[in-house]
Amino acid sequence: MITLLDYGAGNVRSVRNAIKKLGFEITDATCADDIVNAEKLIFPGVGSFGLVMDQLRKDNYIEALLARIHEDRPFLGICVALQAFFEGSEESPGISGLGVLPGQVSRFKDHGLSVPQIGWNDIKIKKECSLFNNYNNEKVYFVHSYHAPINSVPDEWLLATTDYGEEFVSGICKGNIAAFQFHPEKSGLAGLNILHNFLKQEQIVLSAQNQRPFIGTTKLAKRVIACLDVRSNDEGDLVVTKGDQYDVREEGAVRNLGLPVTLAERYFEEGADEITFLNITGFRDFPLSDQPMLEVLQKTSENVFVPLTIGGGIREFTDSEGNFYSALDVASEYFRSGADKISIGSDAVYTVEEYLRFGKMTGKSSIELISQVYGAQAVVISVDPRRVYVSSPGATLHSTIKTETKGPDDEEYCWYQCTVNGGRQGRDIDVIELATVCEKLGAGELLLNCIDKDGTNSGFDIELVNHVKNSVSIPVIASSGAGSAAHFTDLFGKTNADAALAAGIFHRREVSIASVKEAMAHKGINTR
């Protein structure tokens, strides 16, 4: 029997499903005695450092955790749970950690890399350990802005490190106590193997089978993301669709390219690094507990062990029964159903407009509220920009570029106008204003959907990606326009984009995820 420390924050469903997938029974810790006496305890750290530690103290779990650690009873921590071993974190000044290890968890320094680190990186194993039996240097999934510095960890605890501008602690282990900065439950088959090694063994031992050491500096892979636009068709069924310039109908009917759960499982098997669901109808009339996308996430997370993002309808609303839900309520329900990140679209535009109008943060926007509870890495801003051509930079107050793709009247300059309501309404705000303010408010990633490129199969808007990437320090995902594997290599060769997303070409099997990754590897682009 495996005991899970579920303290009520974030996506722990994926850990549950991974344990069940591996054939083990699971129960929840309901009191301090359960933590001390569990046969094996898993602590999935989801959320900000301060939230995690405050909740542990509120539940009177601190002393029980320390007792278990000191008694050397089998324990596995994930992500923030590793950071909780230290005395504190820059993320939450003044809040004490468990203090098992000395020092402070710190934010990644400015090394010209995107922060948070989001994606698949390698690990350098510092001592042989049975947790890595049959591990063959596969990449594992990280999503974090803060890390434990190596100089804070005694040799007897240091298990693994990873490089991201600097070398940091990605694994600790002493006796039967272990913790990882990465997410094994989100690291595909490699992660499931590591998790299985912990679950099946009576104790962790300092030896390993078929383990090959990693040599050199680890590198974060460029991600390939499969996107599923989900909406109800005219019969009321949830289907995956795809539009041209956001028009999802063909001969009067909604294009039906498959069922969302089935397609998501296919993409996991084909090697997608992440899967994104965009709920393009919102379903806001439903009570929150009956939102159709919750069931999609719940079922998908049973067999898909890579990160899941959900977008669409992440805003406050009142349902048809008169129940009010805040954006944080909606996001929390999605996280509990299996989402790792949420994507905010139109609501982000309205938030930035308010910020620009009053010149300050309110602390009440969906971006701020969700980021404060779950961390910046959990908040993606989905931007739907379109080009507006002008004769010169002085013809507009917005941030312009000189473009190689001239306008209808041979204009050499354009700015990117942000839109809302699925691209149907333009706003007087440009993509740089949106991106920089959202980063300031606490967003951890940007998804750029270019309306001009959508459905064209003509390649990503390289100029847009560079325009935004040069203005922010958070990761940027390029979307819209992919029609071939070469478009992905072109994107990563000409920009510093962190990831590329596509939909229709994958759904229709015009281009496979495997062919994209083969083309990337051939060009020397780091990939999983």
Short mmCIF file of C-alpha atoms in Angstrom, two decimals:
data_model
loop_
_atom_site.label_atom_id
_atom_site.label_comp_id
_atom_site.label_asym_id
_atom_site.label_seq_id
_atom_site.Cartn_x
_atom_site.Cartn_y
_atom_site.Cartn_z
CA MET A 1 0.00 0.00 0.00
CA ILE A 2 1.36 3.40 -1.03
CA THR A 3 0.36 6.48 0.98
CA LEU A 4 0.03 9.82 -0.81
CA LEU A 5 0.47 13.10 1.02
CA ASP A 6 -2.28 15.10 -0.71
CA TYR A 7 -2.50 18.46 1.04
CA GLY A 8 -5.11 19.86 -1.36
CA ALA A 9 -3.09 21.80 -3.94
CA GLY A 10 -2.42 21.24 -7.62
CA ASN A 11 -2.33 18.20 -9.83
CA VAL A 12 -1.78 15.09 -7.75
CA ARG A 13 -4.10 13.03 -9.95
CA SER A 14 -1.22 12.25 -12.30
CA VAL A 15 0.80 10.76 -9.44
CA ARG A 16 -2.22 8.69 -8.38
CA ASN A 17 -2.74 7.46 -11.92
CA ALA A 18 0.94 6.61 -12.37
CA ILE A 19 0.92 4.53 -9.17
CA LYS A 20 -2.25 2.72 -10.26
CA LYS A 21 -0.84 2.20 -13.77
CA LEU A 22 2.17 0.48 -12.19
CA GLY A 23 -0.11 -1.93 -10.33
CA PHE A 24 0.03 -0.58 -6.79
CA GLU A 25 -2.76 0.35 -4.39
CA ILE A 26 -2.86 3.85 -2.98
CA THR A 27 -4.39 5.58 0.00
CA ASP A 28 -4.31 9.16 1.29
CA ALA A 29 -2.68 10.38 4.46
CA THR A 30 -5.47 11.79 6.61
CA CYS A 31 -3.52 12.55 9.79
CA ALA A 32 0.00 12.88 11.14
CA ASP A 33 0.06 9.22 12.25
CA ASP A 34 -0.58 8.12 8.64
CA ILE A 35 2.56 9.99 7.58
CA VAL A 36 4.74 8.39 10.24
CA ASN A 37 3.37 4.86 9.88
CA ALA A 38 2.89 4.57 6.10
CA GLU A 39 4.67 1.64 4.48
CA LYS A 40 5.82 4.02 1.72
CA LEU A 41 5.04 7.72 1.49
CA ILE A 42 5.01 9.89 -1.64
CA PHE A 43 4.98 13.67 -1.22
CA PRO A 44 4.06 15.35 -4.56
CA GLY A 45 5.07 18.97 -4.08
CA VAL A 46 2.70 21.02 -6.23
CA GLY A 47 2.34 24.78 -5.82
CA SER A 48 4.53 27.54 -4.44
CA PHE A 49 6.99 26.91 -1.59
CA GLY A 50 5.03 29.11 0.80
CA LEU A 51 1.70 27.49 0.00
CA VAL A 52 3.13 24.01 0.55
CA MET A 53 4.81 24.81 3.87
CA ASP A 54 1.84 26.81 5.19
CA GLN A 55 -0.53 23.95 4.40
CA LEU A 56 1.76 21.37 6.03
CA ARG A 57 1.86 23.49 9.19
CA LYS A 58 -1.90 24.01 9.13
CA ASP A 59 -2.41 20.24 8.93
CA ASN A 60 0.17 19.63 11.72
CA TYR A 61 2.27 17.48 9.38
CA ILE A 62 5.71 19.04 9.91
CA GLU A 63 6.75 17.01 12.96
CA ALA A 64 5.40 13.81 11.40
CA LEU A 65 7.41 14.37 8.24
CA LEU A 66 10.58 15.08 10.20
CA ALA A 67 10.02 11.99 12.33
CA ARG A 68 9.62 9.83 9.24
CA ILE A 69 12.76 11.25 7.65
CA HIS A 70 14.83 10.78 10.80
CA GLU A 71 13.53 7.21 11.17
CA ASP A 72 14.64 6.54 7.57
CA ARG A 73 11.27 5.14 6.47
CA PRO A 74 10.70 4.95 2.65
CA PHE A 75 9.87 8.43 1.37
CA LEU A 76 9.82 9.99 -2.10
CA GLY A 77 9.37 13.73 -2.65
CA ILE A 78 8.66 15.41 -5.98
CA CYS A 79 9.50 18.95 -7.14
CA VAL A 80 8.67 21.45 -4.36
CA ALA A 81 8.90 18.55 -1.92
CA LEU A 82 12.65 18.44 -2.61
CA GLN A 83 12.88 22.19 -1.97
CA ALA A 84 10.99 21.72 1.30
CA PHE A 85 14.00 19.81 2.70
CA PHE A 86 15.91 23.12 2.93
CA GLU A 87 15.71 25.91 5.48
CA GLY A 88 13.80 28.28 3.20
CA SER A 89 13.28 29.64 -0.30
CA GLU A 90 13.62 32.98 -2.06
CA GLU A 91 10.16 32.27 -3.47
CA SER A 92 8.56 32.74 -0.05
CA PRO A 93 10.79 34.88 2.22
CA GLY A 94 10.25 34.37 5.92
CA ILE A 95 8.62 30.94 5.56
CA SER A 96 10.67 28.09 7.00
CA GLY A 97 11.21 24.77 5.25
CA LEU A 98 11.79 21.44 6.98
CA GLY A 99 15.43 22.34 7.61
CA VAL A 100 16.75 18.81 7.00
CA LEU A 101 19.36 20.35 4.70
CA PRO A 102 21.06 23.74 5.20
CA GLY A 103 20.69 26.78 2.99
CA GLN A 104 18.10 28.55 0.87
CA VAL A 105 16.46 27.51 -2.38
CA SER A 106 17.19 30.26 -4.91
CA ARG A 107 15.77 31.54 -8.18
CA PHE A 108 17.63 30.81 -11.40
CA LYS A 109 20.00 33.65 -12.20
CA ASP A 110 19.92 35.52 -15.51
CA HIS A 111 21.98 33.31 -17.81
CA GLY A 112 20.16 34.33 -20.98
CA LEU A 113 17.83 31.35 -20.52
CA SER A 114 14.08 31.35 -20.04
CA VAL A 115 12.82 31.19 -16.47
CA PRO A 116 10.96 29.08 -15.43
CA GLN A 117 12.85 26.09 -16.79
CA ILE A 118 10.05 24.20 -18.49
CA GLY A 119 10.75 21.02 -20.38
CA TRP A 120 12.89 17.93 -20.76
CA ASN A 121 16.45 17.94 -19.46
CA ASP A 122 19.05 15.33 -18.54
CA ILE A 123 20.30 14.30 -15.11
CA LYS A 124 23.84 13.53 -13.98
CA ILE A 125 23.76 10.73 -11.42
CA LYS A 126 26.36 11.27 -8.72
CA LYS A 127 26.14 7.84 -7.09
CA GLU A 128 24.71 4.52 -8.14
CA CYS A 129 21.21 4.07 -6.78
CA SER A 130 18.54 1.43 -7.26
CA LEU A 131 16.03 4.16 -8.11
CA PHE A 132 17.84 4.37 -11.47
CA ASN A 133 17.85 0.68 -12.29
CA ASN A 134 17.56 0.26 -16.08
CA TYR A 135 17.73 4.03 -16.58
CA ASN A 136 19.49 4.87 -19.86
CA ASN A 137 20.04 8.61 -19.78
CA GLU A 138 16.54 9.48 -20.95
CA LYS A 139 15.46 13.06 -20.43
CA VAL A 140 13.00 13.84 -17.65
CA TYR A 141 10.51 16.67 -17.21
CA PHE A 142 11.27 19.78 -15.14
CA VAL A 143 9.04 22.78 -14.45
CA HIS A 144 10.43 25.23 -11.89
CA SER A 145 11.87 28.70 -11.32
CA TYR A 146 13.69 27.90 -8.09
CA HIS A 147 16.40 25.35 -7.40
CA ALA A 148 18.61 23.97 -4.66
CA PRO A 149 22.27 24.97 -5.03
CA ILE A 150 24.82 22.16 -4.91
CA ASN A 151 26.92 23.73 -2.17
CA SER A 152 24.01 23.31 0.25
CA VAL A 153 23.89 19.52 -0.09
CA PRO A 154 26.36 17.23 1.71
CA ASP A 155 27.86 14.43 -0.39
CA GLU A 156 25.94 11.82 1.59
CA TRP A 157 22.67 13.36 0.29
CA LEU A 158 23.61 14.37 -3.28
CA LEU A 159 22.09 11.96 -5.82
CA ALA A 160 21.81 13.87 -9.11
CA THR A 161 22.43 17.26 -10.69
CA THR A 162 21.31 19.04 -13.85
CA ASP A 163 22.61 22.05 -15.77
CA TYR A 164 20.51 25.08 -16.63
CA GLY A 165 22.82 28.06 -16.81
CA GLU A 166 24.27 26.68 -13.60
CA GLU A 167 24.48 23.23 -12.07
CA PHE A 168 21.71 22.56 -9.55
CA VAL A 169 20.42 19.69 -7.43
CA SER A 170 17.93 17.48 -9.29
CA GLY A 171 17.94 14.55 -6.85
CA ILE A 172 18.76 13.82 -3.22
CA CYS A 173 18.90 10.48 -1.41
CA LYS A 174 20.09 9.20 1.93
CA GLY A 175 19.06 5.77 3.13
CA ASN A 176 15.40 5.29 2.21
CA ILE A 177 14.69 9.01 1.83
CA ALA A 178 14.74 10.45 -1.70
CA ALA A 179 13.40 13.46 -3.57
CA PHE A 180 13.55 14.70 -7.16
CA GLN A 181 13.28 18.19 -8.62
CA PHE A 182 11.85 16.66 -11.80
CA HIS A 183 8.43 15.01 -12.16
CA PRO A 184 8.72 11.24 -12.75
CA GLU A 185 4.95 11.01 -13.24
CA LYS A 186 5.28 13.46 -16.16
CA SER A 187 8.46 11.99 -17.64
CA GLY A 188 6.95 9.33 -19.88
CA LEU A 189 8.13 5.74 -19.69
CA ALA A 190 11.50 6.78 -18.24
CA GLY A 191 9.78 8.48 -15.31
CA LEU A 192 7.41 5.57 -14.76
CA ASN A 193 10.43 3.27 -14.57
CA ILE A 194 12.06 5.45 -11.89
CA LEU A 195 8.79 5.60 -9.94
CA HIS A 196 8.36 1.83 -10.27
CA ASN A 197 11.84 1.27 -8.83
CA PHE A 198 10.79 3.13 -5.68
CA LEU A 199 7.44 1.39 -5.39
CA LYS A 200 8.62 -2.20 -5.85
CA GLN A 201 11.74 -2.20 -3.66
CA GLU A 202 11.67 -2.81 0.07
CA GLN A 203 14.47 -0.26 0.45
CA ILE A 204 16.62 2.07 -1.64
CA VAL A 205 20.11 0.66 -2.09
CA LEU A 206 23.28 2.24 -3.41
CA SER A 207 23.64 0.11 -6.50
CA ALA A 208 22.07 0.12 -9.93
CA GLN A 209 21.46 -2.22 -12.84
CA ASN A 210 22.17 -1.22 -16.44
CA GLN A 211 22.90 2.39 -15.49
CA ARG A 212 25.05 4.49 -17.81
CA PRO A 213 26.52 7.73 -16.45
CA PHE A 214 25.77 10.99 -18.25
CA ILE A 215 28.91 12.73 -19.50
CA GLY A 216 29.14 16.49 -20.10
CA THR A 217 26.69 19.33 -19.64
CA THR A 218 22.98 18.61 -19.69
CA LYS A 219 20.78 20.50 -22.14
CA LEU A 220 17.13 21.41 -22.16
CA ALA A 221 15.32 19.99 -25.19
CA LYS A 222 13.18 21.99 -27.56
CA ARG A 223 9.63 20.81 -27.05
CA VAL A 224 7.16 19.58 -29.66
CA ILE A 225 3.59 20.05 -28.44
CA ALA A 226 0.41 18.53 -29.86
CA CYS A 227 -2.62 20.81 -29.54
CA LEU A 228 -6.23 19.65 -29.51
CA ASP A 229 -8.95 22.25 -30.11
CA VAL A 230 -11.99 20.78 -28.37
CA ARG A 231 -15.58 21.87 -28.80
CA SER A 232 -19.04 20.35 -28.94
CA ASN A 233 -20.37 19.59 -32.40
CA ASP A 234 -23.94 20.14 -33.52
CA GLU A 235 -24.96 16.84 -31.91
CA GLY A 236 -23.52 17.87 -28.55
CA ASP A 237 -20.51 15.52 -28.61
CA LEU A 238 -17.02 16.71 -27.68
CA VAL A 239 -14.72 16.47 -30.70
CA VAL A 240 -11.28 17.66 -31.74
CA THR A 241 -11.59 20.17 -34.54
CA LYS A 242 -9.34 22.55 -36.46
CA GLY A 243 -10.07 25.82 -38.20
CA ASP A 244 -8.65 27.92 -40.98
CA GLN A 245 -8.27 31.46 -39.68
CA TYR A 246 -10.31 30.18 -36.68
CA ASP A 247 -13.28 28.96 -38.80
CA VAL A 248 -13.95 25.40 -37.64
CA ARG A 249 -16.84 24.62 -39.97
CA GLU A 250 -16.73 22.86 -43.31
CA GLU A 251 -19.83 22.57 -45.49
CA GLY A 252 -21.86 23.84 -42.54
CA ALA A 253 -20.73 21.22 -40.01
CA VAL A 254 -18.03 21.32 -37.36
CA ARG A 255 -14.87 19.56 -38.57
CA ASN A 256 -14.47 16.35 -36.57
CA LEU A 257 -10.87 15.10 -36.45
CA GLY A 258 -11.29 12.65 -33.60
CA LEU A 259 -12.06 12.18 -29.93
CA PRO A 260 -9.91 14.19 -27.51
CA VAL A 261 -8.90 11.38 -25.13
CA THR A 262 -8.11 8.96 -27.96
CA LEU A 263 -5.99 11.51 -29.82
CA ALA A 264 -4.14 12.53 -26.66
CA GLU A 265 -3.19 8.90 -25.99
CA ARG A 266 -1.99 8.55 -29.57
CA TYR A 267 0.25 11.60 -29.27
CA PHE A 268 1.72 10.35 -26.00
CA GLU A 269 2.65 7.08 -27.69
CA GLU A 270 4.10 8.98 -30.67
CA GLY A 271 6.44 11.02 -28.47
CA ALA A 272 4.74 14.40 -27.94
CA ASP A 273 6.54 16.36 -25.22
CA GLU A 274 3.33 17.98 -24.01
CA ILE A 275 -0.35 17.95 -24.91
CA THR A 276 -2.52 21.06 -24.88
CA PHE A 277 -6.31 21.12 -24.85
CA LEU A 278 -7.97 24.35 -25.95
CA ASN A 279 -11.62 24.44 -24.95
CA ILE A 280 -12.83 26.70 -27.73
CA THR A 281 -16.46 26.91 -26.64
CA GLY A 282 -16.00 27.56 -22.93
CA PHE A 283 -19.03 25.55 -21.69
CA ARG A 284 -19.66 28.29 -19.19
CA ASP A 285 -23.36 27.49 -18.68
CA PHE A 286 -22.46 24.29 -16.82
CA PRO A 287 -21.91 24.13 -13.06
CA LEU A 288 -18.17 23.88 -12.49
CA SER A 289 -18.40 20.27 -11.28
CA ASP A 290 -20.03 19.29 -14.61
CA GLN A 291 -17.63 21.03 -16.99
CA PRO A 292 -17.14 18.53 -19.86
CA MET A 293 -13.39 19.23 -20.08
CA LEU A 294 -12.88 18.01 -16.52
CA GLU A 295 -13.80 14.50 -17.59
CA VAL A 296 -11.52 14.78 -20.64
CA LEU A 297 -8.59 15.65 -18.37
CA GLN A 298 -9.44 12.96 -15.85
CA LYS A 299 -9.59 10.22 -18.47
CA THR A 300 -6.54 11.48 -20.38
CA SER A 301 -4.36 11.52 -17.27
CA GLU A 302 -5.05 7.83 -16.68
CA ASN A 303 -2.79 6.81 -19.58
CA VAL A 304 -0.89 9.94 -20.64
CA PHE A 305 2.22 10.70 -18.59
CA VAL A 306 3.48 13.93 -20.10
CA PRO A 307 2.38 17.46 -19.11
CA LEU A 308 -1.20 18.50 -19.91
CA THR A 309 -2.28 22.10 -20.44
CA ILE A 310 -5.89 23.27 -20.54
CA GLY A 311 -7.08 26.59 -21.95
CA GLY A 312 -10.44 28.20 -22.57
CA GLY A 313 -12.93 29.46 -20.01
CA ILE A 314 -10.29 30.14 -17.32
CA ARG A 315 -12.00 33.20 -15.93
CA GLU A 316 -14.64 34.06 -13.37
CA PHE A 317 -18.21 33.22 -14.37
CA THR A 318 -21.69 32.59 -13.05
CA ASP A 319 -23.37 29.42 -14.31
CA SER A 320 -26.98 28.89 -15.34
CA GLU A 321 -27.87 27.94 -11.75
CA GLY A 322 -26.56 31.23 -10.39
CA ASN A 323 -23.35 29.83 -8.87
CA PHE A 324 -20.33 32.16 -9.01
CA TYR A 325 -16.81 30.84 -9.60
CA SER A 326 -13.60 32.82 -9.53
CA ALA A 327 -10.84 32.18 -12.06
CA LEU A 328 -8.88 30.54 -9.23
CA ASP A 329 -11.83 28.20 -8.55
CA VAL A 330 -11.90 27.17 -12.21
CA ALA A 331 -8.14 26.69 -12.42
CA SER A 332 -8.07 24.69 -9.18
CA GLU A 333 -10.71 22.31 -10.48
CA TYR A 334 -8.74 21.77 -13.69
CA PHE A 335 -5.53 21.13 -11.74
CA ARG A 336 -7.27 18.59 -9.53
CA SER A 337 -8.58 16.88 -12.67
CA GLY A 338 -5.13 16.33 -14.15
CA ALA A 339 -3.95 19.60 -15.71
CA ASP A 340 -0.37 20.73 -15.06
CA LYS A 341 -0.76 24.20 -16.57
CA ILE A 342 -3.69 26.42 -17.43
CA SER A 343 -3.82 28.78 -20.38
CA ILE A 344 -5.48 32.20 -20.13
CA GLY A 345 -6.59 33.96 -23.33
CA SER A 346 -9.05 36.83 -23.61
CA ASP A 347 -9.07 37.43 -19.87
CA ALA A 348 -5.34 38.21 -20.04
CA VAL A 349 -6.00 40.96 -22.59
CA TYR A 350 -8.64 42.57 -20.38
CA THR A 351 -6.31 42.32 -17.39
CA VAL A 352 -3.47 44.04 -19.24
CA GLU A 353 -5.82 46.77 -20.46
CA GLU A 354 -6.76 47.45 -16.85
CA TYR A 355 -3.11 47.43 -15.79
CA LEU A 356 -2.20 49.95 -18.51
CA ARG A 357 -5.16 52.12 -17.57
CA PHE A 358 -4.31 52.34 -13.86
CA GLY A 359 -0.58 51.66 -13.96
CA LYS A 360 -0.47 49.11 -11.17
CA MET A 361 -1.18 45.51 -10.24
CA THR A 362 -4.37 44.83 -8.32
CA GLY A 363 -3.48 41.39 -6.96
CA LYS A 364 -6.95 40.27 -8.03
CA SER A 365 -6.46 39.26 -11.66
CA SER A 366 -6.65 35.61 -12.68
CA ILE A 367 -2.96 35.68 -13.61
CA GLU A 368 -1.87 36.99 -10.21
CA LEU A 369 -4.18 34.80 -8.14
CA ILE A 370 -3.31 31.54 -9.89
CA SER A 371 0.41 32.32 -10.02
CA GLN A 372 0.53 33.13 -6.32
CA VAL A 373 -1.03 29.79 -5.39
CA TYR A 374 0.41 27.43 -7.99
CA GLY A 375 3.55 29.23 -9.16
CA ALA A 376 4.35 31.08 -12.38
CA GLN A 377 5.15 27.83 -14.17
CA ALA A 378 1.46 26.86 -13.99
CA VAL A 379 0.21 29.94 -15.91
CA VAL A 380 0.39 30.13 -19.71
CA ILE A 381 -0.82 33.19 -21.61
CA SER A 382 -2.40 32.29 -24.94
CA VAL A 383 -2.08 35.25 -27.31
CA ASP A 384 -4.02 35.59 -30.59
CA PRO A 385 -2.28 38.44 -32.46
CA ARG A 386 -2.72 39.61 -36.04
CA ARG A 387 -0.69 41.97 -38.16
CA VAL A 388 -1.65 45.59 -38.62
CA TYR A 389 0.45 47.22 -41.37
CA VAL A 390 1.62 50.82 -41.12
CA SER A 391 3.69 53.05 -43.38
CA SER A 392 6.29 53.84 -40.69
CA PRO A 393 6.98 53.31 -36.97
CA GLY A 394 5.82 56.85 -36.33
CA ALA A 395 2.37 56.06 -37.74
CA THR A 396 1.38 54.22 -34.55
CA LEU A 397 2.10 54.30 -30.84
CA HIS A 398 2.46 50.53 -30.82
CA SER A 399 5.65 48.47 -30.98
CA THR A 400 6.46 47.82 -34.63
CA ILE A 401 8.85 45.67 -36.65
CA LYS A 402 10.24 46.07 -40.13
CA THR A 403 8.86 43.07 -41.96
CA GLU A 404 10.00 41.07 -44.95
CA THR A 405 6.34 40.30 -45.69
CA LYS A 406 4.98 43.60 -46.98
CA GLY A 407 1.43 44.77 -46.49
CA PRO A 408 -1.31 45.20 -49.13
CA ASP A 409 -0.03 48.68 -49.97
CA ASP A 410 3.65 47.70 -49.81
CA GLU A 411 3.95 48.77 -46.16
CA GLU A 412 7.28 47.69 -44.67
CA TYR A 413 6.21 47.94 -41.03
CA CYS A 414 3.59 46.27 -38.89
CA TRP A 415 2.54 45.82 -35.30
CA TYR A 416 0.78 42.83 -33.80
CA GLN A 417 -2.69 43.58 -32.48
CA CYS A 418 -4.04 41.40 -29.67
CA THR A 419 -7.52 39.98 -30.15
CA VAL A 420 -10.21 38.44 -27.96
CA ASN A 421 -13.18 36.13 -28.44
CA GLY A 422 -11.36 33.64 -30.64
CA GLY A 423 -9.76 36.30 -32.81
CA ARG A 424 -13.07 37.94 -33.67
CA GLN A 425 -12.42 41.27 -31.93
CA GLY A 426 -9.25 43.39 -32.06
CA ARG A 427 -8.13 45.51 -29.14
CA ASP A 428 -5.94 48.62 -28.96
CA ILE A 429 -3.05 46.73 -27.37
CA ASP A 430 0.00 45.18 -28.99
CA VAL A 431 1.64 41.83 -28.34
CA ILE A 432 4.68 43.34 -26.59
CA GLU A 433 2.50 45.26 -24.15
CA LEU A 434 0.60 42.09 -23.41
CA ALA A 435 3.66 39.86 -23.07
CA THR A 436 5.69 42.16 -20.82
CA VAL A 437 2.80 43.03 -18.51
CA CYS A 438 1.72 39.38 -18.19
CA GLU A 439 5.26 38.40 -17.22
CA LYS A 440 5.23 41.16 -14.60
CA LEU A 441 1.88 39.90 -13.26
CA GLY A 442 3.27 36.40 -12.75
CA ALA A 443 2.73 34.43 -15.96
CA GLY A 444 5.34 31.75 -16.63
CA GLU A 445 4.94 31.04 -20.35
CA LEU A 446 3.57 32.53 -23.57
CA LEU A 447 1.75 30.71 -26.37
CA LEU A 448 1.80 32.72 -29.61
CA ASN A 449 -1.07 31.86 -31.97
CA CYS A 450 -0.67 33.92 -35.14
CA ILE A 451 -4.05 34.53 -36.79
CA ASP A 452 -2.42 35.42 -40.12
CA LYS A 453 -0.66 32.05 -40.21
CA ASP A 454 -3.38 29.83 -38.82
CA GLY A 455 -4.30 27.02 -41.22
CA THR A 456 -1.93 28.23 -43.96
CA ASN A 457 0.74 25.48 -43.62
CA SER A 458 3.25 28.16 -44.66
CA GLY A 459 5.45 27.99 -41.58
CA PHE A 460 5.61 29.79 -38.24
CA ASP A 461 5.74 33.58 -38.06
CA ILE A 462 9.46 33.88 -37.34
CA GLU A 463 9.27 37.67 -37.08
CA LEU A 464 6.55 37.50 -34.43
CA VAL A 465 8.44 34.93 -32.36
CA ASN A 466 11.67 36.96 -32.39
CA HIS A 467 9.75 40.16 -31.63
CA VAL A 468 8.26 38.66 -28.48
CA LYS A 469 11.19 36.48 -27.45
CA ASN A 470 13.49 39.50 -27.38
CA SER A 471 11.10 41.29 -25.00
CA VAL A 472 10.52 38.69 -22.27
CA SER A 473 12.51 36.24 -20.17
CA ILE A 474 9.81 33.58 -19.80
CA PRO A 475 9.49 30.63 -22.23
CA VAL A 476 7.74 31.20 -25.56
CA ILE A 477 5.78 28.58 -27.53
CA ALA A 478 5.33 29.20 -31.25
CA SER A 479 2.02 28.17 -32.80
CA SER A 480 0.13 28.49 -36.10
CA GLY A 481 1.34 27.83 -39.62
CA ALA A 482 3.29 24.57 -39.36
CA GLY A 483 2.94 22.46 -42.49
CA SER A 484 6.10 20.35 -42.55
CA ALA A 485 8.91 19.06 -40.35
CA ALA A 486 11.17 21.66 -41.96
CA HIS A 487 9.03 24.43 -40.49
CA PHE A 488 9.99 23.24 -36.99
CA THR A 489 13.70 23.16 -37.75
CA ASP A 490 13.39 26.57 -39.41
CA LEU A 491 11.75 27.96 -36.28
CA PHE A 492 14.37 26.60 -33.89
CA GLY A 493 17.19 27.57 -36.23
CA LYS A 494 16.09 31.19 -36.59
CA THR A 495 14.60 31.94 -33.15
CA ASN A 496 15.14 31.09 -29.50
CA ALA A 497 11.63 29.70 -29.17
CA ASP A 498 11.39 27.17 -26.37
CA ALA A 499 8.71 25.02 -27.98
CA ALA A 500 6.60 24.61 -31.09
CA LEU A 501 2.95 23.62 -31.19
CA ALA A 502 0.88 22.17 -34.02
CA ALA A 503 -2.55 20.68 -34.43
CA GLY A 504 -4.08 19.91 -37.83
CA ILE A 505 -0.99 18.41 -39.46
CA PHE A 506 -0.70 15.93 -36.59
CA HIS A 507 -4.44 15.16 -36.49
CA ARG A 508 -4.58 14.44 -40.23
CA ARG A 509 -1.26 12.51 -40.13
CA GLU A 510 0.21 14.86 -42.75
CA VAL A 511 3.30 15.17 -40.55
CA SER A 512 4.22 12.85 -37.68
CA ILE A 513 5.76 13.87 -34.39
CA ALA A 514 8.52 11.32 -35.03
CA SER A 515 9.41 12.93 -38.38
CA VAL A 516 9.59 16.35 -36.72
CA LYS A 517 11.98 15.06 -34.08
CA GLU A 518 14.08 13.22 -36.65
CA ALA A 519 14.43 16.43 -38.65
CA MET A 520 15.36 18.35 -35.51
CA ALA A 521 18.00 15.78 -34.53
CA HIS A 522 19.42 15.84 -38.07
CA LYS A 523 19.87 19.62 -37.73
CA GLY A 524 21.55 19.27 -34.33
CA ILE A 525 18.57 20.65 -32.40
CA ASN A 526 18.35 19.15 -28.93
CA THR A 527 15.22 17.04 -28.63
CA ARG A 528 13.83 14.25 -26.49
#
